[in-house]
Short mmCIF file of N, CA, C and O in Angstrom, two decimals:
data_model
loop_
_atom_site.label_atom_id
_atom_site.label_comp_id
_atom_site.label_asym_id
_atom_site.label_seq_id
_atom_site.Cartn_x
_atom_site.Cartn_y
_atom_site.Cartn_z
N MET J 1 144.60 45.95 138.67
CA MET J 1 145.05 45.17 137.53
C MET J 1 144.41 45.65 136.23
O MET J 1 145.06 45.67 135.21
N ILE J 2 143.13 46.03 136.31
CA ILE J 2 142.44 46.49 135.10
C ILE J 2 143.02 47.81 134.61
O ILE J 2 143.06 48.08 133.42
N TRP J 3 143.48 48.63 135.56
CA TRP J 3 144.08 49.92 135.18
C TRP J 3 145.38 49.71 134.43
O TRP J 3 145.69 50.45 133.49
N LEU J 4 146.14 48.72 134.82
CA LEU J 4 147.40 48.42 134.14
C LEU J 4 147.14 48.00 132.70
O LEU J 4 147.84 48.43 131.78
N LYS J 5 146.13 47.20 132.47
CA LYS J 5 145.76 46.78 131.11
C LYS J 5 145.33 47.98 130.29
O LYS J 5 145.69 48.12 129.12
N ARG J 6 144.53 48.86 130.87
CA ARG J 6 144.05 50.04 130.14
C ARG J 6 145.21 50.99 129.80
O ARG J 6 145.27 51.52 128.71
N ILE J 7 146.10 51.17 130.73
CA ILE J 7 147.24 52.06 130.49
C ILE J 7 148.15 51.46 129.41
O ILE J 7 148.63 52.18 128.52
N THR J 8 148.36 50.15 129.46
CA THR J 8 149.18 49.49 128.45
C THR J 8 148.53 49.60 127.07
O THR J 8 149.21 49.91 126.08
N LEU J 9 147.24 49.38 126.99
CA LEU J 9 146.51 49.49 125.73
C LEU J 9 146.57 50.92 125.21
O LEU J 9 146.80 51.16 124.02
N LEU J 10 146.39 51.89 126.08
CA LEU J 10 146.47 53.30 125.68
C LEU J 10 147.86 53.64 125.18
O LEU J 10 148.02 54.33 124.18
N PHE J 11 148.89 53.15 125.86
CA PHE J 11 150.27 53.40 125.45
C PHE J 11 150.54 52.79 124.07
O PHE J 11 151.15 53.43 123.21
N ILE J 12 150.09 51.58 123.84
CA ILE J 12 150.28 50.92 122.55
C ILE J 12 149.57 51.69 121.44
O ILE J 12 150.14 51.92 120.37
N CYS J 13 148.34 52.11 121.71
CA CYS J 13 147.61 52.90 120.71
C CYS J 13 148.32 54.22 120.41
O CYS J 13 148.40 54.64 119.26
N LEU J 14 148.84 54.85 121.44
CA LEU J 14 149.56 56.11 121.26
C LEU J 14 150.83 55.91 120.43
O LEU J 14 151.11 56.70 119.53
N VAL J 15 151.57 54.84 120.69
CA VAL J 15 152.78 54.55 119.93
C VAL J 15 152.44 54.29 118.46
O VAL J 15 153.10 54.80 117.56
N VAL J 16 151.40 53.50 118.22
CA VAL J 16 150.98 53.22 116.84
C VAL J 16 150.56 54.51 116.13
O VAL J 16 150.91 54.73 114.97
N LEU J 17 149.85 55.38 116.82
CA LEU J 17 149.41 56.64 116.24
C LEU J 17 150.60 57.54 115.90
O LEU J 17 150.66 58.13 114.83
N VAL J 18 151.56 57.63 116.80
CA VAL J 18 152.74 58.46 116.55
C VAL J 18 153.56 57.91 115.39
O VAL J 18 153.97 58.67 114.51
N ILE J 19 153.80 56.62 115.36
CA ILE J 19 154.57 56.01 114.27
C ILE J 19 153.83 56.17 112.94
O ILE J 19 154.44 56.50 111.92
N GLY J 20 152.54 55.94 112.95
CA GLY J 20 151.75 56.11 111.73
C GLY J 20 151.77 57.54 111.23
O GLY J 20 151.92 57.79 110.03
N SER J 21 151.63 58.51 112.13
CA SER J 21 151.66 59.91 111.73
C SER J 21 153.02 60.31 111.19
O SER J 21 153.11 61.01 110.18
N ALA J 22 154.08 59.86 111.83
CA ALA J 22 155.43 60.18 111.35
C ALA J 22 155.68 59.57 109.98
O ALA J 22 156.27 60.21 109.10
N SER J 23 155.23 58.34 109.78
CA SER J 23 155.40 57.69 108.47
C SER J 23 154.62 58.43 107.40
O SER J 23 155.12 58.65 106.29
N TRP J 24 153.40 58.81 107.70
CA TRP J 24 152.58 59.53 106.73
C TRP J 24 153.19 60.87 106.38
O TRP J 24 153.25 61.25 105.21
N LEU J 25 153.68 61.61 107.38
CA LEU J 25 154.30 62.91 107.11
C LEU J 25 155.57 62.75 106.28
O LEU J 25 155.83 63.56 105.38
N THR J 26 156.36 61.73 106.55
CA THR J 26 157.55 61.48 105.76
C THR J 26 157.19 61.14 104.33
O THR J 26 157.79 61.65 103.38
N TRP J 27 156.21 60.29 104.15
CA TRP J 27 155.78 59.89 102.81
C TRP J 27 155.24 61.08 102.03
O TRP J 27 155.51 61.23 100.85
N GLN J 28 154.48 61.95 102.68
CA GLN J 28 153.90 63.11 102.03
C GLN J 28 154.97 64.11 101.58
O GLN J 28 154.75 64.88 100.65
N SER J 29 156.12 64.15 102.25
CA SER J 29 157.15 65.12 101.91
C SER J 29 158.01 64.70 100.72
O SER J 29 158.75 65.51 100.18
N LEU J 30 157.91 63.44 100.30
CA LEU J 30 158.70 62.98 99.17
C LEU J 30 158.12 63.53 97.87
O LEU J 30 156.91 63.66 97.72
N PRO J 31 158.98 63.86 96.90
CA PRO J 31 158.47 64.38 95.63
C PRO J 31 157.78 63.29 94.82
O PRO J 31 158.18 62.12 94.86
N ARG J 32 156.75 63.68 94.08
CA ARG J 32 156.08 62.74 93.18
C ARG J 32 156.83 62.74 91.86
O ARG J 32 156.91 63.76 91.20
N VAL J 33 157.38 61.61 91.50
CA VAL J 33 158.13 61.51 90.25
C VAL J 33 157.43 60.63 89.23
O VAL J 33 157.97 60.38 88.16
N SER J 34 156.22 60.18 89.52
CA SER J 34 155.45 59.40 88.55
C SER J 34 153.98 59.78 88.69
O SER J 34 153.56 60.32 89.70
N GLY J 35 153.23 59.50 87.66
CA GLY J 35 151.81 59.82 87.67
C GLY J 35 151.55 61.21 87.11
O GLY J 35 152.45 61.91 86.65
N ASP J 36 150.29 61.59 87.12
CA ASP J 36 149.88 62.90 86.59
C ASP J 36 149.70 63.89 87.73
O ASP J 36 149.12 63.56 88.76
N ILE J 37 150.18 65.11 87.51
CA ILE J 37 150.02 66.19 88.47
C ILE J 37 149.42 67.37 87.72
O ILE J 37 149.93 67.75 86.66
N THR J 38 148.37 67.95 88.24
CA THR J 38 147.75 69.11 87.64
C THR J 38 148.10 70.34 88.46
O THR J 38 147.83 70.39 89.65
N LEU J 39 148.73 71.31 87.80
CA LEU J 39 149.15 72.54 88.46
C LEU J 39 148.65 73.75 87.68
O LEU J 39 148.60 73.71 86.45
N PRO J 40 148.33 74.84 88.37
CA PRO J 40 147.98 76.06 87.65
C PRO J 40 149.25 76.70 87.10
O PRO J 40 150.29 76.69 87.75
N GLY J 41 149.18 77.24 85.90
CA GLY J 41 150.34 77.94 85.34
C GLY J 41 150.64 77.55 83.91
O GLY J 41 150.63 78.40 83.03
N PRO J 42 150.95 76.28 83.63
CA PRO J 42 151.31 75.92 82.26
C PRO J 42 150.12 76.07 81.30
O PRO J 42 148.96 75.87 81.69
N GLU J 43 150.43 76.41 80.06
CA GLU J 43 149.38 76.57 79.05
C GLU J 43 149.00 75.26 78.40
O GLU J 43 147.87 75.10 77.92
N ALA J 44 149.92 74.31 78.34
CA ALA J 44 149.66 73.01 77.69
C ALA J 44 150.26 71.90 78.55
O ALA J 44 150.88 72.15 79.58
N ASN J 45 150.06 70.68 78.10
CA ASN J 45 150.60 69.53 78.83
C ASN J 45 152.12 69.52 78.75
O ASN J 45 152.71 69.85 77.72
N ILE J 46 152.74 69.10 79.84
CA ILE J 46 154.19 68.96 79.92
C ILE J 46 154.47 67.52 80.30
O ILE J 46 153.85 66.99 81.22
N ASP J 47 155.42 66.91 79.61
CA ASP J 47 155.78 65.52 79.91
C ASP J 47 157.17 65.51 80.53
O ASP J 47 158.14 65.93 79.90
N ILE J 48 157.26 65.04 81.78
CA ILE J 48 158.54 64.92 82.47
C ILE J 48 158.76 63.45 82.75
O ILE J 48 157.99 62.82 83.45
N THR J 49 159.82 62.91 82.19
CA THR J 49 160.17 61.51 82.46
C THR J 49 161.56 61.49 83.07
O THR J 49 162.37 62.38 82.86
N ARG J 50 161.82 60.46 83.86
CA ARG J 50 163.13 60.30 84.48
C ARG J 50 163.69 58.94 84.09
O ARG J 50 162.96 57.95 84.04
N ASP J 51 164.99 58.91 83.82
CA ASP J 51 165.62 57.64 83.51
C ASP J 51 165.91 56.88 84.79
O ASP J 51 165.56 57.32 85.88
N ARG J 52 166.59 55.76 84.69
CA ARG J 52 166.82 54.93 85.87
C ARG J 52 167.74 55.59 86.88
O ARG J 52 167.79 55.19 88.04
N ASN J 53 168.48 56.62 86.48
CA ASN J 53 169.35 57.36 87.40
C ASN J 53 168.66 58.59 87.97
O ASN J 53 169.28 59.35 88.72
N GLY J 54 167.41 58.83 87.61
CA GLY J 54 166.67 59.97 88.14
C GLY J 54 166.86 61.25 87.35
O GLY J 54 166.41 62.31 87.78
N ILE J 55 167.52 61.18 86.19
CA ILE J 55 167.73 62.37 85.36
C ILE J 55 166.42 62.71 84.66
O ILE J 55 165.85 61.89 83.97
N PRO J 56 165.93 63.96 84.84
CA PRO J 56 164.65 64.33 84.23
C PRO J 56 164.82 64.74 82.76
O PRO J 56 165.81 65.36 82.38
N TYR J 57 163.82 64.38 81.96
CA TYR J 57 163.73 64.79 80.56
C TYR J 57 162.38 65.48 80.39
O TYR J 57 161.34 64.91 80.72
N ILE J 58 162.42 66.71 79.89
CA ILE J 58 161.22 67.55 79.81
C ILE J 58 160.83 67.76 78.36
O ILE J 58 161.67 68.13 77.53
N GLN J 59 159.55 67.53 78.06
CA GLN J 59 158.99 67.84 76.74
C GLN J 59 157.81 68.76 76.96
O GLN J 59 156.85 68.40 77.65
N ALA J 60 157.89 69.96 76.37
CA ALA J 60 156.83 70.96 76.53
C ALA J 60 156.45 71.53 75.18
O ALA J 60 157.22 71.48 74.22
N GLN J 61 155.25 72.10 75.11
CA GLN J 61 154.73 72.66 73.87
C GLN J 61 155.33 74.03 73.55
O GLN J 61 155.41 74.42 72.40
N ASN J 62 155.73 74.76 74.59
CA ASN J 62 156.28 76.10 74.36
C ASN J 62 157.38 76.39 75.38
O ASN J 62 157.57 75.64 76.34
N GLU J 63 158.08 77.48 75.15
CA GLU J 63 159.23 77.83 75.98
C GLU J 63 158.83 78.14 77.43
O GLU J 63 159.51 77.74 78.37
N GLY J 64 157.73 78.85 77.61
CA GLY J 64 157.28 79.20 78.95
C GLY J 64 156.95 77.97 79.79
O GLY J 64 157.30 77.91 80.97
N ASP J 65 156.28 77.00 79.18
CA ASP J 65 155.97 75.76 79.89
C ASP J 65 157.24 74.97 80.21
O ASP J 65 157.33 74.32 81.26
N ALA J 66 158.21 75.01 79.32
CA ALA J 66 159.48 74.31 79.57
C ALA J 66 160.19 74.93 80.77
O ALA J 66 160.71 74.20 81.62
N TYR J 67 160.20 76.26 80.85
CA TYR J 67 160.82 76.92 82.00
C TYR J 67 160.09 76.58 83.29
O TYR J 67 160.69 76.38 84.34
N PHE J 68 158.77 76.52 83.22
CA PHE J 68 157.96 76.15 84.37
C PHE J 68 158.36 74.75 84.85
O PHE J 68 158.56 74.51 86.05
N ALA J 69 158.48 73.81 83.91
CA ALA J 69 158.83 72.42 84.26
C ALA J 69 160.24 72.33 84.82
O ALA J 69 160.49 71.57 85.76
N VAL J 70 161.17 73.11 84.27
CA VAL J 70 162.54 73.10 84.79
C VAL J 70 162.54 73.57 86.24
O VAL J 70 163.21 72.99 87.10
N GLY J 71 161.78 74.63 86.53
CA GLY J 71 161.69 75.12 87.91
C GLY J 71 161.08 74.10 88.84
O GLY J 71 161.54 73.91 89.97
N TYR J 72 160.04 73.41 88.38
CA TYR J 72 159.37 72.40 89.20
C TYR J 72 160.32 71.25 89.52
O TYR J 72 160.45 70.82 90.67
N VAL J 73 161.01 70.73 88.50
CA VAL J 73 161.93 69.61 88.69
C VAL J 73 163.12 70.05 89.56
O VAL J 73 163.58 69.31 90.43
N HIS J 74 163.60 71.26 89.32
CA HIS J 74 164.72 71.76 90.12
C HIS J 74 164.34 71.84 91.60
O HIS J 74 165.14 71.49 92.47
N ALA J 75 163.13 72.31 91.88
CA ALA J 75 162.68 72.40 93.28
C ALA J 75 162.60 71.02 93.93
O ALA J 75 162.99 70.86 95.10
N GLN J 76 162.12 70.03 93.20
CA GLN J 76 162.06 68.67 93.75
C GLN J 76 163.46 68.16 94.11
O GLN J 76 163.68 67.65 95.20
N ASP J 77 164.38 68.30 93.18
CA ASP J 77 165.72 67.78 93.40
C ASP J 77 166.49 68.61 94.42
O ASP J 77 167.30 68.09 95.17
N ARG J 78 166.25 69.90 94.47
CA ARG J 78 166.94 70.77 95.41
C ARG J 78 166.55 70.44 96.85
O ARG J 78 167.39 70.47 97.75
N LEU J 79 165.30 70.09 97.07
CA LEU J 79 164.86 69.73 98.41
C LEU J 79 165.62 68.51 98.91
O LEU J 79 166.07 68.46 100.05
N PHE J 80 165.82 67.52 98.04
CA PHE J 80 166.58 66.34 98.44
C PHE J 80 168.02 66.74 98.76
O PHE J 80 168.59 66.28 99.75
N GLN J 81 168.62 67.60 97.91
CA GLN J 81 170.00 68.01 98.15
C GLN J 81 170.14 68.74 99.48
O GLN J 81 171.08 68.50 100.23
N MET J 82 169.20 69.62 99.78
CA MET J 82 169.27 70.36 101.05
C MET J 82 169.15 69.42 102.24
O MET J 82 169.86 69.55 103.23
N GLU J 83 168.25 68.45 102.16
CA GLU J 83 168.09 67.47 103.24
C GLU J 83 169.35 66.62 103.39
O GLU J 83 169.81 66.35 104.50
N PHE J 84 169.94 66.23 102.26
CA PHE J 84 171.15 65.43 102.27
C PHE J 84 172.29 66.21 102.94
O PHE J 84 173.01 65.67 103.80
N MET J 85 172.47 67.47 102.55
CA MET J 85 173.55 68.28 103.11
C MET J 85 173.33 68.56 104.60
O MET J 85 174.28 68.63 105.37
N ARG J 86 172.07 68.74 105.01
CA ARG J 86 171.77 68.95 106.42
C ARG J 86 172.18 67.73 107.24
O ARG J 86 172.81 67.83 108.28
N ARG J 87 171.84 66.54 106.73
CA ARG J 87 172.20 65.32 107.43
C ARG J 87 173.71 65.08 107.41
O ARG J 87 174.28 64.59 108.38
N LEU J 88 174.37 65.43 106.31
CA LEU J 88 175.81 65.28 106.22
C LEU J 88 176.50 66.12 107.28
O LEU J 88 177.38 65.64 108.00
N GLY J 89 176.11 67.38 107.40
CA GLY J 89 176.72 68.27 108.39
C GLY J 89 176.46 67.85 109.82
O GLY J 89 177.28 68.08 110.70
N ALA J 90 175.32 67.23 110.06
CA ALA J 90 174.96 66.79 111.41
C ALA J 90 175.51 65.41 111.73
O ALA J 90 175.37 64.93 112.86
N GLY J 91 176.12 64.74 110.73
CA GLY J 91 176.62 63.38 110.96
C GLY J 91 175.51 62.38 111.10
O GLY J 91 175.60 61.45 111.90
N ARG J 92 174.45 62.52 110.27
CA ARG J 92 173.29 61.63 110.38
C ARG J 92 172.92 60.99 109.04
O ARG J 92 171.76 60.65 108.82
N LEU J 93 173.88 60.82 108.15
CA LEU J 93 173.59 60.20 106.86
C LEU J 93 173.24 58.72 106.98
O LEU J 93 172.44 58.20 106.21
N ALA J 94 173.84 58.03 107.94
CA ALA J 94 173.60 56.59 108.08
C ALA J 94 172.14 56.29 108.39
O ALA J 94 171.68 55.19 108.12
N GLU J 95 171.40 57.27 108.90
CA GLU J 95 169.98 57.05 109.18
C GLU J 95 169.20 56.76 107.91
O GLU J 95 168.22 56.02 107.94
N ILE J 96 169.62 57.36 106.80
CA ILE J 96 168.88 57.14 105.55
C ILE J 96 169.65 56.28 104.55
O ILE J 96 169.04 55.63 103.70
N LEU J 97 170.99 56.25 104.65
CA LEU J 97 171.79 55.51 103.67
C LEU J 97 172.30 54.18 104.20
O LEU J 97 172.76 53.35 103.42
N GLY J 98 172.28 53.98 105.49
CA GLY J 98 172.72 52.71 106.05
C GLY J 98 174.18 52.72 106.48
O GLY J 98 174.81 53.78 106.60
N LYS J 99 174.72 51.52 106.68
CA LYS J 99 176.07 51.37 107.24
C LYS J 99 177.16 51.98 106.37
O LYS J 99 178.20 52.38 106.88
N GLN J 100 176.95 52.04 105.05
CA GLN J 100 178.01 52.55 104.18
C GLN J 100 178.31 54.03 104.45
O GLN J 100 179.38 54.52 104.09
N ALA J 101 177.41 54.76 105.09
CA ALA J 101 177.64 56.18 105.41
C ALA J 101 178.15 56.39 106.83
O ALA J 101 178.37 57.52 107.24
N LEU J 102 178.36 55.32 107.56
CA LEU J 102 178.77 55.44 108.96
C LEU J 102 180.15 56.12 109.11
O LEU J 102 180.34 56.92 110.02
N GLY J 103 181.08 55.84 108.21
CA GLY J 103 182.39 56.48 108.26
C GLY J 103 182.30 58.00 108.13
O GLY J 103 182.97 58.73 108.85
N SER J 104 181.45 58.45 107.22
CA SER J 104 181.24 59.89 107.05
C SER J 104 180.62 60.50 108.29
O SER J 104 181.01 61.59 108.72
N ASP J 105 179.66 59.80 108.88
CA ASP J 105 179.00 60.31 110.10
C ASP J 105 180.00 60.42 111.24
O ASP J 105 180.00 61.41 111.98
N GLN J 106 180.85 59.43 111.38
CA GLN J 106 181.84 59.45 112.46
C GLN J 106 182.86 60.57 112.24
O GLN J 106 183.28 61.21 113.18
N PHE J 107 183.21 60.83 110.99
CA PHE J 107 184.14 61.91 110.67
C PHE J 107 183.51 63.26 111.05
O PHE J 107 184.18 64.14 111.59
N MET J 108 182.25 63.43 110.74
CA MET J 108 181.58 64.70 111.03
C MET J 108 181.40 64.86 112.53
O MET J 108 181.40 65.93 113.05
#
């Protein structure tokens, strides 16, 4: 009987660890769209703001820094687009968008 309790406790701990690790990895992969980020490369501060629709607005001191910021923002948004298209092709959009994407998933 004691072995059953230990195995159950071990299984519960393992499930919590796996779910926690998966959640942390998912959270870490999301782009940071707020707060300060320090990166090597730009010569001066760059201000990137996004409106309520996620459209980025870039203010930079010089042309080189502006190009750097455009590349950074493009990479963030491109990653989302690639993930979205991968899920669309596999018929798995409803996993992230909910029931409204179920028709598209069934079509795929």
